[in-house]
Amino acid sequence: MSYPQTVIAKFGGTSVADYDAMNRSADVVLADENVRVVVLSASAGITNLLVALASGLEATERFVKLDAIRKIQYDIVERLANPQIIREEVERLLENITTLAEAASLATSTALTDELVSHGELMSTLLFVEILRERKIDAQWFDIRKIMRTNDRFGRAEPDVATLAELANQQLQPRLAQSLVITQGFIGSEAKGRTTTLGRGGSDYTAALLGEALHASRVDIWTDVPGIYTTDPRVVPAAKRIDKIAFEEAAEMATFGAKVLHPATLMPAVRSDIPVFVGSSKDPKAGGTLVCNKTENPPLFRALALRRKQTLVTLNSLSMLHSHGFLAEVFNILAQHNVSVDLITTSEVSIALTLDTTGSTSNSDSPLTTSLLTELSSLCRVEVEENLALIAIIGNKLSQACGVGKEVFGVLDPFNIRMICYGASSYNLCFLVPGDDAEKVVQKLHHNLFE
Ligand code: ADP
Ligand code: ASP
Ligand code: MG
């Protein structure tokens, strides 16, 4: 049996942070009978604690983190009416965490990290099922790893979409007739059955992937803000909600750091044309943003996004003037090291490029490895600058409009603009500034373009 109206509802960390937040999220689920699948993140704070444990801590520090995890989860367990059974299950997971954290203190590995961090989502989903059952709602816990098959790039694994569709049909679809299904965002499994993760913030992506696999009519992302704003409302309190936004625009925002959506979230939604709604589980009545296929009169300037922790690599050729093949050689080396270039500008004898260092669970996942630097250095002079911030202006037909440069850079004269990328995409204009100036730049630009 298929459910043409199936809605996938995803709740982020703050929406399952504690007993009250979980109950508010349960209210949201129950308010829409079309919600058949609920995807959860770990309770707020848990993933960071688990990532810290995975980095291999000495005993005292380890116990501090373990206690913090225990406290967050037990504060929920203790408020349940019948906590006996669930307490045992949570205890079992906490014991696993303790053992794995001890193993990490002896030797870390990316596979071990993913195994450890997956426990956050395993615990939150168990607790949420129990909260629904207390409310006499038929809900079943489902281990997403049975169907979310990925490659073995631990920390930032890629899902196998075709296999997911097949397995979701066999193993998940039949359950939708029986009861609500509660499952984990963010985690998956590779061919040998080892646990993987889709990268930090990956639960949004899970929800969209399930939406695609189950032919859902909508994916709802419930978070701590009532929609997608013209920029992060934490950075600019005057930011305005965008009620309706096109897939491409929202995807650009997510790619360039609008944390409200994981960068890959909209790929499955675009492929299958499934609208994505973003709202606040704290205040569902406040409405939200609908991300969909088309919007009317898309504005020239839509939003600003900010991505911190950017590394700029400048390569100066020792003999590039009038020679050829330098770019090809550089890209060849980068490809061999599995590094994808983000922004790029070139001149006659040099190339500047940024490498995105955010997003993975793995602490050692910086793309700038010593072997990469050594290899590049044999070809050219390499300079590395860290702690820059990428500011992206998202808009429509930007490269066709007049006066964009003046409007954007006219107000930024007090700041050092380290690099500018404009023209390749008509949806964005990006530039780098020193990390410490990032918020001031966003505030100033927002004031000029949106207020
Ligand atoms: P969750 O845990 O629910 O996934 P996240 O913290 O990942 O929540 O994402 C929500 C946060 O995204 C908001 O609290 C907000 O600070 C941030 N954010 C960044 N850019 C935007 C934007 N353009 N609109 C709304 N929120 C944004
Ligand atoms: N719990 C994971 C994280 O903190 C995934 C998510 O929240 O989407 O990154
Ligand atoms: Mg998130």
PDB file of N, CA and C in Angstrom, residues 317 320-323 326 346-351:
ATOM      1  N   SER A 317      53.097  29.908  -9.298  1.00  0.00           N
ATOM      2  CA  SER A 317      53.909  29.057 -10.159  1.00  0.00           C
ATOM      3  C   SER A 317      55.337  29.586 -10.223  1.00  0.00           C
ATOM      4  N   MET A 320      55.292  29.715 -14.483  1.00  0.00           N
ATOM      5  CA  MET A 320      54.010  29.589 -15.183  1.00  0.00           C
ATOM      6  C   MET A 320      53.823  30.596 -16.322  1.00  0.00           C
ATOM      7  N   LEU A 321      54.524  31.718 -16.230  1.00  0.00           N
ATOM      8  CA  LEU A 321      54.303  32.758 -17.215  1.00  0.00           C
ATOM      9  C   LEU A 321      54.434  32.177 -18.631  1.00  0.00           C
ATOM     10  N   HIS A 322      53.369  32.302 -19.377  1.00  0.00           N
ATOM     11  CA  HIS A 322      53.307  31.839 -20.766  1.00  0.00           C
ATOM     12  C   HIS A 322      53.490  30.318 -20.926  1.00  0.00           C
ATOM     13  N   SER A 323      53.481  29.604 -19.848  1.00  0.00           N
ATOM     14  CA  SER A 323      53.568  28.150 -20.018  1.00  0.00           C
ATOM     15  C   SER A 323      52.143  27.592 -19.926  1.00  0.00           C
ATOM     16  N   PHE A 326      49.733  24.156 -16.139  1.00  0.00           N
ATOM     17  CA  PHE A 326      49.903  24.299 -14.690  1.00  0.00           C
ATOM     18  C   PHE A 326      48.604  23.990 -13.943  1.00  0.00           C
ATOM     19  N   THR A 346      42.057  32.969 -10.584  1.00  0.00           N
ATOM     20  CA  THR A 346      43.387  32.740 -11.164  1.00  0.00           C
ATOM     21  C   THR A 346      43.955  34.037 -11.736  1.00  0.00           C
ATOM     22  N   SER A 347      45.272  34.090 -11.819  1.00  0.00           N
ATOM     23  CA  SER A 347      45.924  35.165 -12.550  1.00  0.00           C
ATOM     24  C   SER A 347      47.006  34.502 -13.403  1.00  0.00           C
ATOM     25  N   GLU A 348      47.810  35.285 -14.040  1.00  0.00           N
ATOM     26  CA  GLU A 348      48.793  34.714 -14.955  1.00  0.00           C
ATOM     27  C   GLU A 348      49.729  33.708 -14.275  1.00  0.00           C
ATOM     28  N   VAL A 349      50.175  34.052 -13.070  1.00  0.00           N
ATOM     29  CA  VAL A 349      51.162  33.160 -12.443  1.00  0.00           C
ATOM     30  C   VAL A 349      50.694  32.557 -11.116  1.00  0.00           C
ATOM     31  N   SER A 350      49.450  32.764 -10.781  1.00  0.00           N
ATOM     32  CA  SER A 350      49.018  32.194  -9.497  1.00  0.00           C
ATOM     33  C   SER A 350      47.545  31.778  -9.514  1.00  0.00           C
ATOM     34  N   ILE A 351      47.243  30.913  -8.566  1.00  0.00           N
ATOM     35  CA  ILE A 351      45.864  30.449  -8.377  1.00  0.00           C
ATOM     36  C   ILE A 351      45.557  30.585  -6.896  1.00  0.00           C
TER      37      ILE A 351
END
